[in-house]
Tab-separated table of C-alpha atoms in Angstrom:
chain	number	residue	atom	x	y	z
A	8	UNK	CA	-6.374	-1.695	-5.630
A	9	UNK	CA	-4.266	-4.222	-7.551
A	10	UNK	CA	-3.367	-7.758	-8.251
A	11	UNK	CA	-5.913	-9.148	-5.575
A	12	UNK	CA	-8.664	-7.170	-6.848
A	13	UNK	CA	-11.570	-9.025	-8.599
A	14	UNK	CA	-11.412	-6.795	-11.824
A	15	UNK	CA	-7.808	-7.318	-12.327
A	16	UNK	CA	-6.698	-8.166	-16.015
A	17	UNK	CA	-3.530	-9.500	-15.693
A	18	UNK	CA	-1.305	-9.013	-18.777
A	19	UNK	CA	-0.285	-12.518	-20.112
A	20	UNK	CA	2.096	-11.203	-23.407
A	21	UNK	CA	3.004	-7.720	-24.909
A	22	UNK	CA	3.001	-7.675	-28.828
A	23	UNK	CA	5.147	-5.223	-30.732
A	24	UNK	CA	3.361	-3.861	-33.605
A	25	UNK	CA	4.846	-0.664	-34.434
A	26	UNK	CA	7.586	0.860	-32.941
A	27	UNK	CA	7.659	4.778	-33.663
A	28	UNK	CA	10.277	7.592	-32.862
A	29	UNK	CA	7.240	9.189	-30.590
A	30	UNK	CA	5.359	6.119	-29.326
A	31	UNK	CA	5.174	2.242	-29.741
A	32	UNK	CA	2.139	0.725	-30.261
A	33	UNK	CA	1.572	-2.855	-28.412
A	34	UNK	CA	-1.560	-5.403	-28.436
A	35	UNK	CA	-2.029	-6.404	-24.584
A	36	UNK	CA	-2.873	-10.211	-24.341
A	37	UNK	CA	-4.825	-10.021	-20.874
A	38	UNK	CA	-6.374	-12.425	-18.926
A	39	UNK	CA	-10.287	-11.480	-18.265
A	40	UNK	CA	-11.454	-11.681	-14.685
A	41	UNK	CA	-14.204	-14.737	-15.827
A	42	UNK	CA	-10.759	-16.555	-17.413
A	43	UNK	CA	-11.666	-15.517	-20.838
A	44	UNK	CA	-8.227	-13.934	-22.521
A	45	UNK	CA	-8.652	-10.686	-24.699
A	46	UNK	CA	-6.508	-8.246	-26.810
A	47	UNK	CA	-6.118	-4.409	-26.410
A	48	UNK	CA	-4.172	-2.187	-28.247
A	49	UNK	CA	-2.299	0.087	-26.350
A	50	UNK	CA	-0.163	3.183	-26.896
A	51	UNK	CA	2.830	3.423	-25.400
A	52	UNK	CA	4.231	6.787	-25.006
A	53	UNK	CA	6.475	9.010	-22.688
A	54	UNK	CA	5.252	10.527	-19.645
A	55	UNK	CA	4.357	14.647	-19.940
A	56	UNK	CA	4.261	17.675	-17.778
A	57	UNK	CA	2.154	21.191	-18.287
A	58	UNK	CA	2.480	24.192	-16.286
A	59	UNK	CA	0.691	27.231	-16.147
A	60	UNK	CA	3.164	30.303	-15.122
A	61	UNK	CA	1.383	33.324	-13.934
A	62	UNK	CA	3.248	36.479	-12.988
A	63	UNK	CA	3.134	38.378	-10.070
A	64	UNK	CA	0.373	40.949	-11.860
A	65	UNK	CA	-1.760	37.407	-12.145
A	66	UNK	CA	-1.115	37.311	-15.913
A	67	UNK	CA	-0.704	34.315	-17.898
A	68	UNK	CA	2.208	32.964	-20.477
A	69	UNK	CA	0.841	30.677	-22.919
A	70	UNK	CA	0.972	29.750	-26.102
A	71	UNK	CA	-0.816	29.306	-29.630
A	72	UNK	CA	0.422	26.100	-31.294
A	73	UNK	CA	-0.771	24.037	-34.264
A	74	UNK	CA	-1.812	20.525	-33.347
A	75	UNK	CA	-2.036	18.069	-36.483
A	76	UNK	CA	-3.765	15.758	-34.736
A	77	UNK	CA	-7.101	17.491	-34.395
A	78	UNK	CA	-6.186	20.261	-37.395
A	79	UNK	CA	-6.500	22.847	-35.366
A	80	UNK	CA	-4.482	25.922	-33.926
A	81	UNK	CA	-5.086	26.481	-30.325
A	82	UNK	CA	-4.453	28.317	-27.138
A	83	UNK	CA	-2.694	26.030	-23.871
A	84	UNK	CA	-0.191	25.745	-21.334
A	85	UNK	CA	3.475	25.291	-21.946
A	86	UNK	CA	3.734	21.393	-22.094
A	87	UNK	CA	5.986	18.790	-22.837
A	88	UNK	CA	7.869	14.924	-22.074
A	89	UNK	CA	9.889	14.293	-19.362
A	90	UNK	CA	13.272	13.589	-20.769
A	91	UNK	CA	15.447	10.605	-19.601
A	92	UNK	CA	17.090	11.304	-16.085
A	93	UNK	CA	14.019	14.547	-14.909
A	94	UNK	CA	11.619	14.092	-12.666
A	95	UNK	CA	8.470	16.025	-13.227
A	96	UNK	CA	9.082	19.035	-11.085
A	97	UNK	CA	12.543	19.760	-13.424
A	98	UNK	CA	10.754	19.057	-16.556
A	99	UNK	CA	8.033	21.752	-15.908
A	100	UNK	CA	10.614	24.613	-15.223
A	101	UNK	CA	12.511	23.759	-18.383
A	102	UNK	CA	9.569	23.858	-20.379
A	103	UNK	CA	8.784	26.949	-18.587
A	104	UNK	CA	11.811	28.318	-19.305
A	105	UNK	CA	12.332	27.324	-23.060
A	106	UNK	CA	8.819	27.688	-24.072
A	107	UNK	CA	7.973	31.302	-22.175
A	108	UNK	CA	11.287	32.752	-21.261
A	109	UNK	CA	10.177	32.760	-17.679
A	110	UNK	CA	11.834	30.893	-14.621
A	111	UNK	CA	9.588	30.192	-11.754
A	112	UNK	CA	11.017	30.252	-8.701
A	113	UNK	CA	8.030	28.592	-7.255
A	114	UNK	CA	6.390	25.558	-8.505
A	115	UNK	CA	2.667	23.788	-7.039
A	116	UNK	CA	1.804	20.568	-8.150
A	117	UNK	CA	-1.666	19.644	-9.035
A	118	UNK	CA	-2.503	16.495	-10.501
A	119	UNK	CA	-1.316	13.640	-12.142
A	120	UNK	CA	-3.735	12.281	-14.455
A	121	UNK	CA	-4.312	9.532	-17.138
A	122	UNK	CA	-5.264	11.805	-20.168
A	123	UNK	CA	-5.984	8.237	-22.020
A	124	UNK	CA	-6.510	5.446	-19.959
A	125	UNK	CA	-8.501	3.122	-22.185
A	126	UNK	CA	-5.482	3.112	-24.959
A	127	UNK	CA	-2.678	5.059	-23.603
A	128	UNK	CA	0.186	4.724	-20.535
A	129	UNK	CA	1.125	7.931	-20.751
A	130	UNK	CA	0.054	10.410	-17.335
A	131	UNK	CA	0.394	14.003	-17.678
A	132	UNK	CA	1.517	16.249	-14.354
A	133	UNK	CA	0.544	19.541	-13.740
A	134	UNK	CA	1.849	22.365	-12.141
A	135	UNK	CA	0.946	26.013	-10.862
A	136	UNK	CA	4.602	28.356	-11.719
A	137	UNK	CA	4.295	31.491	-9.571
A	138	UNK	CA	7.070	33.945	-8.842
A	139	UNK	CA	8.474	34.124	-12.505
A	140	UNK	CA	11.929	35.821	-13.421
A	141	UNK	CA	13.792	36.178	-16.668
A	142	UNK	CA	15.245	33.218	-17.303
A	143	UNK	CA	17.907	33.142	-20.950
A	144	UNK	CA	17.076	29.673	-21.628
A	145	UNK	CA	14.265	31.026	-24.383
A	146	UNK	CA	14.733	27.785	-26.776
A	147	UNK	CA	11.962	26.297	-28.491
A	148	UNK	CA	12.632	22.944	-30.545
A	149	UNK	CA	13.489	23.778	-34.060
A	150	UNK	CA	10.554	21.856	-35.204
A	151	UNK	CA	7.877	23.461	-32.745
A	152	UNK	CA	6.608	26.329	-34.412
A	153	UNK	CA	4.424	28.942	-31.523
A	154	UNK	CA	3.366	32.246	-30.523
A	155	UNK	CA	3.349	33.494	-27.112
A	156	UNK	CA	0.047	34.953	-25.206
A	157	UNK	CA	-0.535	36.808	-22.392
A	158	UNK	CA	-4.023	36.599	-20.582
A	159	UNK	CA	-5.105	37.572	-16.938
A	160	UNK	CA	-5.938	34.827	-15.487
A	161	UNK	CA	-9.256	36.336	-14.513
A	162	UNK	CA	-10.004	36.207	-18.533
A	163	UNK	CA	-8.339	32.644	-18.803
A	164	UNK	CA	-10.408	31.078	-16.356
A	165	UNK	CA	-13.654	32.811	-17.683
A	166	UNK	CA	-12.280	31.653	-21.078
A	167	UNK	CA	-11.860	28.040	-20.079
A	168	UNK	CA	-15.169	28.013	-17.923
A	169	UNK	CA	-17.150	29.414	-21.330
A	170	UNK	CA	-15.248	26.136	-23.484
A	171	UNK	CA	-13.158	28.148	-25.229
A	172	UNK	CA	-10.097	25.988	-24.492
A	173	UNK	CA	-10.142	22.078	-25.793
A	174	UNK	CA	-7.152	20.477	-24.588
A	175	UNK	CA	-7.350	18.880	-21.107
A	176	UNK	CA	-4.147	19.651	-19.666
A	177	UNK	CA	-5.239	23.102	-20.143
A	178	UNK	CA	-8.604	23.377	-18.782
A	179	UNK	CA	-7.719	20.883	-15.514
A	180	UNK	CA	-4.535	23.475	-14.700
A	181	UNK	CA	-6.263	26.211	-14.773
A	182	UNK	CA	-9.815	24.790	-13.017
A	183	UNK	CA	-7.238	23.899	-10.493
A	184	UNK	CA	-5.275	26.726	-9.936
A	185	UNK	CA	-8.283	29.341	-9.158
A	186	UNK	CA	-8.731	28.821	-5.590
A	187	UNK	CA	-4.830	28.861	-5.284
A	188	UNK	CA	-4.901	32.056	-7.546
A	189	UNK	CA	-7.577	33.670	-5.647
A	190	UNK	CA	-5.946	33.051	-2.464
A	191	UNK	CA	-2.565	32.665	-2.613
B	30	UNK	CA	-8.297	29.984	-36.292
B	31	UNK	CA	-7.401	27.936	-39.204
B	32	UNK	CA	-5.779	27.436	-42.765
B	33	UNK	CA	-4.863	31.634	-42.901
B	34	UNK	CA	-2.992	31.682	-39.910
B	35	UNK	CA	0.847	31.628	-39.206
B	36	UNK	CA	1.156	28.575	-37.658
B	37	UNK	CA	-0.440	26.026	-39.677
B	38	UNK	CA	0.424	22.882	-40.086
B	39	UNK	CA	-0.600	21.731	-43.831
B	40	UNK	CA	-0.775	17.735	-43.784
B	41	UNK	CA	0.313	16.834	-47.269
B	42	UNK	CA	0.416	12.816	-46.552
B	43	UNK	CA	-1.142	10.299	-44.463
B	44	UNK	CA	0.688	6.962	-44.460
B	45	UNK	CA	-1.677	3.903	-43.212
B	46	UNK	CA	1.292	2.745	-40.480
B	47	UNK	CA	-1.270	0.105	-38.610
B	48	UNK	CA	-4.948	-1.063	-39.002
B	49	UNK	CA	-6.004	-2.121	-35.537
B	50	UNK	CA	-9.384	-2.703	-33.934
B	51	UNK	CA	-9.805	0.368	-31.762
B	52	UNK	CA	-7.157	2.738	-33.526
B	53	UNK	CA	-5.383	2.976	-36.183
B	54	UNK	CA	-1.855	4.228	-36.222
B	55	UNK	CA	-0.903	7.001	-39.112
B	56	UNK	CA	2.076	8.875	-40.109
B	57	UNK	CA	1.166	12.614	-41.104
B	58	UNK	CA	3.531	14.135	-43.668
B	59	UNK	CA	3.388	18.309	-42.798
B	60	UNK	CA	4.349	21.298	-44.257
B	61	UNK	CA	5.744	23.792	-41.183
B	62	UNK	CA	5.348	26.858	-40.893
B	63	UNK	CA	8.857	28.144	-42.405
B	64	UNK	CA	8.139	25.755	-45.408
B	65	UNK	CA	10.459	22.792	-44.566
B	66	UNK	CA	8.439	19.357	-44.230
B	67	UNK	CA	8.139	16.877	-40.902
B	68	UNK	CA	6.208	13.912	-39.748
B	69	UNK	CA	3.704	13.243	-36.777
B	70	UNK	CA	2.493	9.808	-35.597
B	71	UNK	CA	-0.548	10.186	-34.987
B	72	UNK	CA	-3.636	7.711	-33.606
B	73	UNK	CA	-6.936	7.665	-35.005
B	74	UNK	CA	-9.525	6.873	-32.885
B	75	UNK	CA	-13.317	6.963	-32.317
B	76	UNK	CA	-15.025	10.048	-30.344
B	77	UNK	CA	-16.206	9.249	-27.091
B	78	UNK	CA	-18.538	10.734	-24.402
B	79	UNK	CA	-18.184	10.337	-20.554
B	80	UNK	CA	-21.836	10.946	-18.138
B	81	UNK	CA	-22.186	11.482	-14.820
B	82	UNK	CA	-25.323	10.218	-13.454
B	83	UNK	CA	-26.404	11.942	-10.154
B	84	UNK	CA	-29.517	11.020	-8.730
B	85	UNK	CA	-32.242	13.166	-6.915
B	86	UNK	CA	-30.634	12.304	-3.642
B	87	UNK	CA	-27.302	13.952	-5.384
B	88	UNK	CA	-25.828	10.459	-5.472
B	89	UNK	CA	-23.637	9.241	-8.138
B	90	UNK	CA	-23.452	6.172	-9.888
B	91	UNK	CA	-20.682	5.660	-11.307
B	92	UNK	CA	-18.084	2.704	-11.738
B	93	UNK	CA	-15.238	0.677	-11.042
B	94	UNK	CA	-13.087	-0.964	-13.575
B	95	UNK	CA	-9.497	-1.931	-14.691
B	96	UNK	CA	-7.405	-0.399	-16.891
B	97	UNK	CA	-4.696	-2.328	-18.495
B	98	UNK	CA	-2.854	0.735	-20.419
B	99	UNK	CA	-2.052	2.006	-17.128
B	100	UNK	CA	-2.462	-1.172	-15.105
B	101	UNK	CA	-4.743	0.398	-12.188
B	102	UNK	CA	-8.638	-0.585	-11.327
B	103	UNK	CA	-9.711	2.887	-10.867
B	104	UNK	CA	-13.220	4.780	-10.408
B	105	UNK	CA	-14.422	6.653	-13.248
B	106	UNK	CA	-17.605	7.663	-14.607
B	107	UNK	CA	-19.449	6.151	-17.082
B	108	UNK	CA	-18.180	6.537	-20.936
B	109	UNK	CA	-18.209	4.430	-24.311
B	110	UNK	CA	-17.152	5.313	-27.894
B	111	UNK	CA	-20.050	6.659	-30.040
B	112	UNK	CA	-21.388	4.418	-32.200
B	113	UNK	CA	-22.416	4.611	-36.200
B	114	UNK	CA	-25.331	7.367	-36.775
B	115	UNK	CA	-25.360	8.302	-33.060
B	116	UNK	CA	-24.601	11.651	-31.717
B	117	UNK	CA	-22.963	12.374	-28.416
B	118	UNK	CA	-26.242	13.288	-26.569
B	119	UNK	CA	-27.522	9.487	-28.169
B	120	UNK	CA	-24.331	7.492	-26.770
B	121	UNK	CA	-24.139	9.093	-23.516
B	122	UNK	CA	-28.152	7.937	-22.496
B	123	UNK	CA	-27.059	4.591	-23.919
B	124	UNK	CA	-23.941	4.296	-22.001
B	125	UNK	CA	-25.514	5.944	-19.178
B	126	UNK	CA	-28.314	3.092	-19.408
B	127	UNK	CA	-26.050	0.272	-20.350
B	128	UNK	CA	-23.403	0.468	-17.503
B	129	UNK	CA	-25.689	1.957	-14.337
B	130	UNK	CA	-29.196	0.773	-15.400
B	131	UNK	CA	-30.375	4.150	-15.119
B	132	UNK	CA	-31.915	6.742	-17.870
B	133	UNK	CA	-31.981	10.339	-17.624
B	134	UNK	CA	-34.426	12.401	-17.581
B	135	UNK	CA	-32.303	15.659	-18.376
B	136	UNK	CA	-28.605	15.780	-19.700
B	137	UNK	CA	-26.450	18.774	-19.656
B	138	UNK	CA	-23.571	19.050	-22.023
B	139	UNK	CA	-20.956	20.214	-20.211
B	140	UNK	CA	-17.567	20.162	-22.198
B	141	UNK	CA	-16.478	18.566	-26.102
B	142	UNK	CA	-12.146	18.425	-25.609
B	143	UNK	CA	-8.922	16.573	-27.244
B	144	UNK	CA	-7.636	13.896	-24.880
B	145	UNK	CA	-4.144	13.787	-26.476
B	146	UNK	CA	-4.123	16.555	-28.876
B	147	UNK	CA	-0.492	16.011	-29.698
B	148	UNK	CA	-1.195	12.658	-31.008
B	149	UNK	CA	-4.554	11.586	-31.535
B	150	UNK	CA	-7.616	12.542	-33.138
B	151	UNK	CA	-9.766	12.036	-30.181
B	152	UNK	CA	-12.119	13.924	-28.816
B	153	UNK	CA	-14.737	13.243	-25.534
B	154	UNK	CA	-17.861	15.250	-25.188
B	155	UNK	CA	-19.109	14.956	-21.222
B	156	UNK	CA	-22.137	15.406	-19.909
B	157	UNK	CA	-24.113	15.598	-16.304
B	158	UNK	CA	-27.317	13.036	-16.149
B	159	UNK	CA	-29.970	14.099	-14.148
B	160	UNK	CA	-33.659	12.970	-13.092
B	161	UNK	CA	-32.500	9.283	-13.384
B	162	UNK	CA	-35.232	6.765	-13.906
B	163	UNK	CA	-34.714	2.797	-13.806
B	164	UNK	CA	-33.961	1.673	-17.336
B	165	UNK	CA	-34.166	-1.802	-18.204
B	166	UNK	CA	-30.874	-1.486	-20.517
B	167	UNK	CA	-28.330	-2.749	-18.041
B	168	UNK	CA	-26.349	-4.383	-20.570
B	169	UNK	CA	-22.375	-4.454	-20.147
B	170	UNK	CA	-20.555	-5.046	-23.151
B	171	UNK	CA	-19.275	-8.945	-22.770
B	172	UNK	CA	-15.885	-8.270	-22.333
B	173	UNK	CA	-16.115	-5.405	-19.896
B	174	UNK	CA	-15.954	-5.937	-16.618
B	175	UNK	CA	-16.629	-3.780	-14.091
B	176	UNK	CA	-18.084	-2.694	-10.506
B	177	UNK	CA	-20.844	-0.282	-9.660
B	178	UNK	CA	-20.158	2.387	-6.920
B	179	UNK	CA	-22.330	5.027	-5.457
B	180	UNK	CA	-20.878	8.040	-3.903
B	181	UNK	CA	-22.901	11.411	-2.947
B	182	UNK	CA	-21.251	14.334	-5.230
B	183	UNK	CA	-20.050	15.620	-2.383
B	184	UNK	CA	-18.065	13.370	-1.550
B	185	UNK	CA	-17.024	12.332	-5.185
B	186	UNK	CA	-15.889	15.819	-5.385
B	187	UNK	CA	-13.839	16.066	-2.413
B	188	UNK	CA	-12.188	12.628	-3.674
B	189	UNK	CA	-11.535	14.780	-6.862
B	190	UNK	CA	-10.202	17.935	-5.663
B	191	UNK	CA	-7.715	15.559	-2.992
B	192	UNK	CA	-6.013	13.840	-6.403
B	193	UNK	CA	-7.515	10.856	-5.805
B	194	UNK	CA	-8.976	10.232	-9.378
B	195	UNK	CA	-6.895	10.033	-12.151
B	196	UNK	CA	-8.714	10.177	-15.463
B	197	UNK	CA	-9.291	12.843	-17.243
B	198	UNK	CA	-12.598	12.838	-18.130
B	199	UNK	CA	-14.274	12.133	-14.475
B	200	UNK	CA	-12.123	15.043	-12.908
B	201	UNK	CA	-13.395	17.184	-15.745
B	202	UNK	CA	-16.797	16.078	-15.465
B	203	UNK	CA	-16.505	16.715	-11.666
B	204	UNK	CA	-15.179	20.038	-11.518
B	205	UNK	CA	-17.413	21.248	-14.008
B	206	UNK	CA	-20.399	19.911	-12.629
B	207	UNK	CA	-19.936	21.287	-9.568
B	208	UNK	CA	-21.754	24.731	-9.486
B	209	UNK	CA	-24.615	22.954	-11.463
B	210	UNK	CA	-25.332	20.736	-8.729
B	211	UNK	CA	-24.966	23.116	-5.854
B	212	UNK	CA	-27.560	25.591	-8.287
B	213	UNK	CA	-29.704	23.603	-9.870
C-alpha cells in the first residue's frame, strides 16, 4: 500500500531541528487524510543489523553491554549500523567478526523490522550465523566497552521465552531462529 | 546487574538538546568503563503498551494505519502511550477499547522490552486480550487515522512468520501469543 491508499499522510515539509553525530531529529509537516495538516517528530537514524552466531555444538556468542539509554547492563546479539557502501548481509559478518571473533561462513536472514515506527526510520535486519570459524578481525570500537557470553541456545531460548532478555532485536532473532535451530 | 558491575556506564550530565511534543532529545555525558568520559544522544520518550485482541472465534482485531517515520500504511496491533496515573494493564483496555470498540474480559501480559535501547528510553509492555465484549469507547484520537482489519490468528500468524509485518511490537506480540492461543 502507498500513495493511493486512503490513510496516506503525505509529507508536505521536513524541519531540521537538531542535527546529531548519531541521529537528526526532524518535525514531519504531513498532510492528514481528512485535509487537516499535522506535525510529527521524527528520528532519523541509520539503518542496523543483529545476528545471532551459533556454533556447530549449538552454542551461542553474545554479549553483555551497558546501554545508557535504559541504565541498564544487558545480555543481546552482536548488533550494529550499516556503514556507507554495505549492504546488510556484509554488515552482519563484520559485526560478527569484530564483536565475537567468529566468521560465519553461513548467514540466514530473518526479518527486517521497524523497531520504532511511530518516531523512528530506522529498520533493523536480522540474521541466523551458522558455520562459525576463527576469524582475526576481533576489533571492538574503542568506545564500546563488552563482555563476551556463551549460552546453548537451548538455555537462550528458554531464557528469552521466561523474559529474561529486553531488547527486541534479541528476543525476535532468537524466537526466529528455533525452528531453523531445531531443524537445520 | 547494575552500578557494581564492570561495564557501567555512569551518566554524569544530561544536556536538554530539544523539548518536543512526543520526545525530547538529550545529550548524556558518561563515565566509561576505563574512566575516560563520552556522550550519547539519547530520546526520551513515553512508555507504551501494544494488545492484541482475539476474539472467541480466535479472530483478531487489529488495525491499519500509516506511518510517516517510515512512510508505509502497515497492519499492526493496537498500541498508545500510557497516560498520567495509568499503568500498562490500564492503557492497554483503554487502547484496546478506544481503537477496536472492544473490552476484554481477560488480559495476559506477555512481554515489558526496550524498542531502541541504544538510544531511547522507551519501553512497550504487550499484552494478549481475550473474552472481548462490545465496549462503547470507540473513540480514535482526532488526528489518528486508521482502518480496522480482522484476521483469524492463524492466519495473522502465518502473515508473521512469512515477514510480512514489520513492527516490532505486533511480531512480538504474535509469536509470543502463539502457544497461548493454541492452549488456552
Amino acid at each position: 500500500m502507498n500513495a493511493q491508499d486512503n490513510l496516506f499522510e503525505k509529507v508536505l515539509k521536513r524541519d531540521s531541528l537538531y542535527r546529531g553525530k548519531y541521529m537528526d531529529l526532524e518535525r514531519f509537516h504531513i498532510k492528514l487524510p481528512d485535509g487537516r495538516t499535522g506535525t510529527r517528530e521524527i528520528v532519523r537514524v541509520k539503518n542496523a543489523v543483529a545476528v545471532l552466531p551459533v556454533d556447530d555444538n549449538n552454542v551461542t556468542h553474545i554479549l553483555r553491554q551497558h546501554r545508557p539509554a535504559i541504565g541498564k547492563t544487558i545480555l543481546e546479539i552482536p548488533a550494529g549500523l550499516i556503514d556507507e557502501g554495505e549492504n546488510a548481509a556484509q554488515a552482519a559478518v563484520r559485526e560478527c567478526e569484530e564483536e565475537t571473533g567468529y566468521k560465519p561462513r553461513k548467514l540466514t536472514e530473518l526479518l527486517t523490522y521497524a523497531h520504532a515506527e511511530g518516531y523512528s526510520t530506522g529498520f533493523i535486519t536480522l540474521f541466523l550465523a551458522t558455520q562459525l570459524e576463527h576469524s582475526n578481525r576481533f576489533n571492538p570500537d574503542e568506545t564500546e566497552f563488552f563482555e563476551q557470553a556463551e549460552l546453548p541456545f537451548d538455555t537462550l531460548y528458554g531464557k528469552v521465552r521466561a523474559g529474561e532478555f529486553i531488547d527486541s532485536k534479541t528476543i525476535l532473532t532468537v524466537l526466529l531462529s528455533k525452528e531453523l535451530i531445531d531443524k537445520p
